[in-house]
Short mmCIF file of C-alpha atoms and ligand atoms in Angstrom, two decimals:
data_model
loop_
_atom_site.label_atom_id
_atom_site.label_comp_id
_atom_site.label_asym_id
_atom_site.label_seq_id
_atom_site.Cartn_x
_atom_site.Cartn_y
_atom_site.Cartn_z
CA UNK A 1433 26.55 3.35 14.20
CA UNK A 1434 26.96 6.21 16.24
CA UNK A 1435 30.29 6.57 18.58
CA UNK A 1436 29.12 7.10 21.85
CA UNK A 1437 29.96 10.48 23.79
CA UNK A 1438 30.88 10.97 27.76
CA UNK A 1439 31.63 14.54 28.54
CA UNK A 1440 32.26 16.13 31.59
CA UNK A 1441 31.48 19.12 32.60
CA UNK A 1442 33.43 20.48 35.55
CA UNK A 1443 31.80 24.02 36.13
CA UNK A 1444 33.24 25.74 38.36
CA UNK A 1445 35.13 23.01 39.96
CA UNK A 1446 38.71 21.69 40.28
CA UNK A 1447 41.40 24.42 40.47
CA UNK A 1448 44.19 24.06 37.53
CA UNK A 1449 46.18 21.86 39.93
CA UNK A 1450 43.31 19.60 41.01
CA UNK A 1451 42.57 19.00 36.83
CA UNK A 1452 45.38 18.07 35.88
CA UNK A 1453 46.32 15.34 39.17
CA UNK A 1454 42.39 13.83 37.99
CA UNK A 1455 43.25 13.48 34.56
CA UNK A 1456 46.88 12.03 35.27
CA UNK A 1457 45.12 9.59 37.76
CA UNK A 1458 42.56 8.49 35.22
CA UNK A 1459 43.96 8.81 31.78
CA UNK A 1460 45.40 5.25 31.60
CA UNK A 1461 41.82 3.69 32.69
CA UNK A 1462 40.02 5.42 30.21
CA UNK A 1463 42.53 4.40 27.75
CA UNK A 1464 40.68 1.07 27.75
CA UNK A 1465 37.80 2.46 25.77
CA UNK A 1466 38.27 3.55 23.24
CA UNK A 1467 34.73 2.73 21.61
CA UNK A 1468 33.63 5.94 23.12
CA UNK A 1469 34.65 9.87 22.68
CA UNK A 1470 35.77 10.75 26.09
CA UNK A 1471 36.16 14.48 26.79
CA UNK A 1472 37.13 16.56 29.98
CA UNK A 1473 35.40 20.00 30.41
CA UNK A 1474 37.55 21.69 32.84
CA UNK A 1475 36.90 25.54 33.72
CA UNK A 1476 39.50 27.76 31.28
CA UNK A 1477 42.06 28.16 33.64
CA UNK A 1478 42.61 24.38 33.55
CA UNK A 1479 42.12 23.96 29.62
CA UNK A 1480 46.08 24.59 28.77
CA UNK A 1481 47.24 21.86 31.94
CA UNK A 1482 44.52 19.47 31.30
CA UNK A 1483 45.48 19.32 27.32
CA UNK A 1484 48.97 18.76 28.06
CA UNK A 1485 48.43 16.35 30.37
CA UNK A 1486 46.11 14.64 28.05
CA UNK A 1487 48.81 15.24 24.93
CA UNK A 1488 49.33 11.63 23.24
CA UNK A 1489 45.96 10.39 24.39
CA UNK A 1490 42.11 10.34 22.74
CA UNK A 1491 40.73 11.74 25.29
CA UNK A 1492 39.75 15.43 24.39
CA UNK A 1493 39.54 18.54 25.78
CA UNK A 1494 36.64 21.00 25.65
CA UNK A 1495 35.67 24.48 27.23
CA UNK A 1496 32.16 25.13 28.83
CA UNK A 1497 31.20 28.20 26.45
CA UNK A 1498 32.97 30.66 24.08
CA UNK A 1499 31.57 34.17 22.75
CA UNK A 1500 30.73 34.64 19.20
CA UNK A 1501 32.85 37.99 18.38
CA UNK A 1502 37.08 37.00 17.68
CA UNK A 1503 37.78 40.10 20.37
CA UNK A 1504 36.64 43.71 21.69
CA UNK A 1505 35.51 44.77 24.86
CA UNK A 1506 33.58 41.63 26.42
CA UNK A 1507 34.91 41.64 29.82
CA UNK A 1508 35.26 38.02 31.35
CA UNK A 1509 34.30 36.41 27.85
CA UNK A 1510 36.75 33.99 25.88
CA UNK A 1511 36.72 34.11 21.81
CA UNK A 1512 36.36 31.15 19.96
CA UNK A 1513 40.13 31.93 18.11
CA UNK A 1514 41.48 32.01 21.68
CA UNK A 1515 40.57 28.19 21.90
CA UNK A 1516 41.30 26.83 18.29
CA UNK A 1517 44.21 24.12 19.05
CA UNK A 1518 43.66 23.96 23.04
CA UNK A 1519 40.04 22.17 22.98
CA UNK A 1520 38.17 20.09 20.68
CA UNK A 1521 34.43 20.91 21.91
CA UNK A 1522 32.42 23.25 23.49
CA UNK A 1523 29.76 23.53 25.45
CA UNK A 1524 27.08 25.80 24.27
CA UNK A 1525 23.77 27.22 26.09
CA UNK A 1526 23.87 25.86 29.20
CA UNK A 1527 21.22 26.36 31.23
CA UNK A 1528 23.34 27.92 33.93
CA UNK A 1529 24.60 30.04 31.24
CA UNK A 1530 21.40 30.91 29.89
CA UNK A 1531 19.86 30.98 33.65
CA UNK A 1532 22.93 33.29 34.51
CA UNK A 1533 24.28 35.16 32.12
CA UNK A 1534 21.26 35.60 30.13
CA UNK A 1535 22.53 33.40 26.98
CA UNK A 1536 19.45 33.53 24.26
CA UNK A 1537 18.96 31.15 21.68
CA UNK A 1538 19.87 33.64 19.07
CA UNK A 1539 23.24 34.16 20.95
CA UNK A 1540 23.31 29.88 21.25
CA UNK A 1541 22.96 30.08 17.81
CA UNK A 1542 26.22 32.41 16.91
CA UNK A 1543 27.75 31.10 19.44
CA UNK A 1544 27.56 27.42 17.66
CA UNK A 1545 28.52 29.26 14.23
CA UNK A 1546 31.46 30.84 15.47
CA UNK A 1547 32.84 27.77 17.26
CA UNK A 1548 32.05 25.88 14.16
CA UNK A 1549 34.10 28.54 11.98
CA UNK A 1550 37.02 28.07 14.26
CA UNK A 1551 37.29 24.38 13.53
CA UNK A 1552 35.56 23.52 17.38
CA UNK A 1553 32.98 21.05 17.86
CA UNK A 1554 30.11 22.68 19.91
CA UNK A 1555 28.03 20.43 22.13
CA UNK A 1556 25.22 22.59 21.93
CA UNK A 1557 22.74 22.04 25.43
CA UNK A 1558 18.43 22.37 25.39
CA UNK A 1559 16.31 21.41 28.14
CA UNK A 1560 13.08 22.41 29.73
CA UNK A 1561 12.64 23.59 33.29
CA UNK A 1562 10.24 22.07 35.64
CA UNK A 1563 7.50 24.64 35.50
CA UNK A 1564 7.27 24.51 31.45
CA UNK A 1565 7.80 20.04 32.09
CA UNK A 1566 4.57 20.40 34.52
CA UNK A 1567 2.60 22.51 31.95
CA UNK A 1568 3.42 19.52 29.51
CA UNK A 1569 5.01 22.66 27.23
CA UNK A 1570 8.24 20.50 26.89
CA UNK A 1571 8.27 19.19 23.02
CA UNK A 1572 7.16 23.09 22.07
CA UNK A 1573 10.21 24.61 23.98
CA UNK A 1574 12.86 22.12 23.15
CA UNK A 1575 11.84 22.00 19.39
CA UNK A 1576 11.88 26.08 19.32
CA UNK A 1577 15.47 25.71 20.91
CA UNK A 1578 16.71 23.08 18.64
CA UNK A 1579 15.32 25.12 15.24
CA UNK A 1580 16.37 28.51 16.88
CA UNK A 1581 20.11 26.64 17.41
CA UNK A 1582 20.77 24.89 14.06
CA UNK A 1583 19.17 28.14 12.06
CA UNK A 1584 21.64 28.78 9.35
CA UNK A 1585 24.04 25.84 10.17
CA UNK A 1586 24.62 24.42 6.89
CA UNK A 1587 24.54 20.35 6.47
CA UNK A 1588 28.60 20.21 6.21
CA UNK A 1589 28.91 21.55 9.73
CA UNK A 1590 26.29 18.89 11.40
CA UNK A 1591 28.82 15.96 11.88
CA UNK A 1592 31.11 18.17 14.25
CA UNK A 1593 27.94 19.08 16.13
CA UNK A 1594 26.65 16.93 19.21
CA UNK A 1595 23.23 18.02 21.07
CA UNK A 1596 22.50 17.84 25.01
CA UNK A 1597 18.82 17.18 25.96
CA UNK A 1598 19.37 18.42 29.84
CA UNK A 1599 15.90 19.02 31.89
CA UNK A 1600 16.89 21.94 33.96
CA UNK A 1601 14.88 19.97 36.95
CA UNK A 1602 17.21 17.27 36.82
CA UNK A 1603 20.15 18.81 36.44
CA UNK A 1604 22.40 18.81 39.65
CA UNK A 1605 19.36 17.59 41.59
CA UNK A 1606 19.88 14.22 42.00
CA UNK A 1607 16.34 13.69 40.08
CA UNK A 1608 17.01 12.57 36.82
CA UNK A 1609 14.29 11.97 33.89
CA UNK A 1610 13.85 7.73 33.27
CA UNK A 1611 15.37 6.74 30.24
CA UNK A 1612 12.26 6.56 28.44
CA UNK A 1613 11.24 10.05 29.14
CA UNK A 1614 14.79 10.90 28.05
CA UNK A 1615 14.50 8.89 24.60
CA UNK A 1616 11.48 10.32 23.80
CA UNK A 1617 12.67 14.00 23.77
CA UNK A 1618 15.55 12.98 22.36
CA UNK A 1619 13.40 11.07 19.49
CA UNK A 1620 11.87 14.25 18.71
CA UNK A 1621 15.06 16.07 18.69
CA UNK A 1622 16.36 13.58 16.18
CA UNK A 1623 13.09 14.15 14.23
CA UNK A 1624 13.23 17.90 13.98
CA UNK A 1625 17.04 17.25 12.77
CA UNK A 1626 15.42 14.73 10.17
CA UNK A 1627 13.01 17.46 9.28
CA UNK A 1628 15.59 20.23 8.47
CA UNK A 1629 18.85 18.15 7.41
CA UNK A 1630 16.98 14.72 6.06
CA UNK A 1631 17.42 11.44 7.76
CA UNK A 1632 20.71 10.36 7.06
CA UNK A 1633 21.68 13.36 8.82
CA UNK A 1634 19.74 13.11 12.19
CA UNK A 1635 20.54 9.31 11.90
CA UNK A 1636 24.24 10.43 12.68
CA UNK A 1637 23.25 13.49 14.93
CA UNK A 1638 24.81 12.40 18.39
CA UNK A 1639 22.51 13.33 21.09
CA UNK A 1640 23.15 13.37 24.77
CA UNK A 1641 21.48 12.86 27.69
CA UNK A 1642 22.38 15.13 31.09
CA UNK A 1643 21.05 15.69 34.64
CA UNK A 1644 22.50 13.53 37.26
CA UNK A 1645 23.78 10.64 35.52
CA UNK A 1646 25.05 8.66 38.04
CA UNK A 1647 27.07 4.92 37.79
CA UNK A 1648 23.77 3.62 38.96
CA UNK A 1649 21.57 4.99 36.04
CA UNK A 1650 23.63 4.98 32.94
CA UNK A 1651 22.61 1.69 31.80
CA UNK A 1652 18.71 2.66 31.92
CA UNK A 1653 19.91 5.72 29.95
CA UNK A 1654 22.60 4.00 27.58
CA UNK A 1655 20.06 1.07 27.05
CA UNK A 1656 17.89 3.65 25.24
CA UNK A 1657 18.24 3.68 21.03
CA UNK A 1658 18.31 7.30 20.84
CA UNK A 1659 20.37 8.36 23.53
CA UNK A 1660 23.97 8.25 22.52
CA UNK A 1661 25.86 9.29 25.84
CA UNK A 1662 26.12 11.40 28.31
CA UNK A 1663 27.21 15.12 29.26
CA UNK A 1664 27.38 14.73 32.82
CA UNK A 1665 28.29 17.35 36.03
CA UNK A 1666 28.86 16.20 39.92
CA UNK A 1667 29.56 12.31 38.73
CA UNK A 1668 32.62 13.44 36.35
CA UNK A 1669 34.19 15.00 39.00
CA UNK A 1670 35.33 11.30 40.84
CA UNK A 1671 37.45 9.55 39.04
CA UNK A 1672 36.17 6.10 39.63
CA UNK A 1673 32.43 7.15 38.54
CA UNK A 1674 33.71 9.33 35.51
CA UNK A 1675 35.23 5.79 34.36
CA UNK A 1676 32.80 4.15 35.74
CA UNK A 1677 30.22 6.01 33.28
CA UNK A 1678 32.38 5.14 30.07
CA UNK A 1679 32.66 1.80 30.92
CA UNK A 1680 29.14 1.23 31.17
CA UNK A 1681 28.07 3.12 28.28
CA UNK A 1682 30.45 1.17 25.72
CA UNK A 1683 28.73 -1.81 27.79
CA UNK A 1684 25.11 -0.93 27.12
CA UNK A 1685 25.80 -0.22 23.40
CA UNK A 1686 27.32 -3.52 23.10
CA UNK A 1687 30.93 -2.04 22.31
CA UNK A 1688 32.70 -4.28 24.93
P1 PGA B 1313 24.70 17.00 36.84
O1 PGA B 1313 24.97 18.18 35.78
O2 PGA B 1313 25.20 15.73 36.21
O3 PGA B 1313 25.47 17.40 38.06
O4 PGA B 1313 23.23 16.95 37.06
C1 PGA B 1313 24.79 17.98 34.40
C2 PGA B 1313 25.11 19.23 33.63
O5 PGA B 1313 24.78 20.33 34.10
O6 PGA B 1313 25.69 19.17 32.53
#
């Protein structure tokens, strides 16, 4: 049995202030599920308020990237020592990051093995964009992604590692992929894990599903076998949705 997993990802939303009233305001409700890893994605600024506001709680913490070096002269970037003991996960190769700031799947890569050496669990994102989902290219990409992010991660690490399938075209856009569309990537992504690590292994993997998960389409998505939660963006910033999404996805699993 897998433990389901709702993340949210803030982005660039919520000043340090802002974080820490939302999690205050919905800690206690979330309390009531524990059947599911809940975890809170602030920007950095908010990671030290939001984990001490979260102290004495299950609900984790986690940052929205990390660099792969310890230190030097990487202006704006945050080492994956500066967050050991402040978050639990990490988000890893988002597409904005990769759309943005030019992340590669080699850097995805030692990004993942650098978060992993620090004791941090990365949530490591794939996804297609529209233009390679209309040229039916999407299996090809996603697989190279998922090889080109697990090369070199040995067995031991996979159990702190949770994947993301996010179509790019879905993400933010209000359009999201059905849930069947969604399992099926993510059934392929679970093979290529079975492929490298064996089954046992991808029969633990915990993959995601994100791009705009919504109250009103989590069931379709949490009704799906391989799906095992959600990393979501816009709908984890209101506090009745955000609880709203855990509630139904320990519903749809049948962990009520
Ligand atoms: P969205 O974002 O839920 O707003 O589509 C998802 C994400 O980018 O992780």
């Amino acid at each position: 049995m897998r433990i389901p997993i709702i993340a949210g990802n803030w982005k660039m939303y919520k000043t340090p202030q802002e974080a820490v009233d939302f999690v205050q305001a919905i800690k206690d409700r979330l309390a009531a599920y524990p059947q599911a890893e809940r975890v809170i994605c602030p920007p950095y600024v908010a990671l030290a308020g939001v984990q001490a506001a979260l102290d004495g709680t299950e609900i984790a913490v986690g940052a929205q990237d990390v660099h792969w070096e310890e230190q030097g002269a990487f202006t704006s970037q945050i080492a994956p020592n500066m967050l050991e003991g402040l978050v639990k996960y990490v988000i890893i190769g988002h597409s904005e990051t990769r759309d943005h700031q030019g992340v590669t799947d080699e850097m995805v890569n030692k990004k993942a093995k650098a978060a992993l050496a620090h004791g941090l669990r990365p949530i490591i994102a794939v996804g297609e964009s529209l233009e390679i989902n209309e040229a039916g290219q999407t299996r090809e990409f996603v697989g190279k992604q998922v090889h080109a992010a697990f090369d070199g991660i040995p067995a031991s690490d996979l159990a702190n590692v949770v994947i993301a399938y996010e179509p790019i075209w879905a993400i933010g856009t209000g359009k999201s992929a059905s849930g069947e569309q969604a399992n099926d990537i993510i059934g392929m992504i679970r093979g290529i894990i079975a492929e490298l690590y064996g089954d046992e292994q991808a029969n633990a993997m915990r993959i995601q599903y994100g791009g705009s998960v919504k109250p009103k389409n989590m069931t379709e998505f949490m009704s799906q076998p391989h799906i095992d939660g959600a990393l979501v963006g816009g709908a984890s910033l209101k506090e009745d949705a955000f609880v709203d999404l855990v509630r139904l996805a320990v519903e749809a699993k049948g962990l009520s």
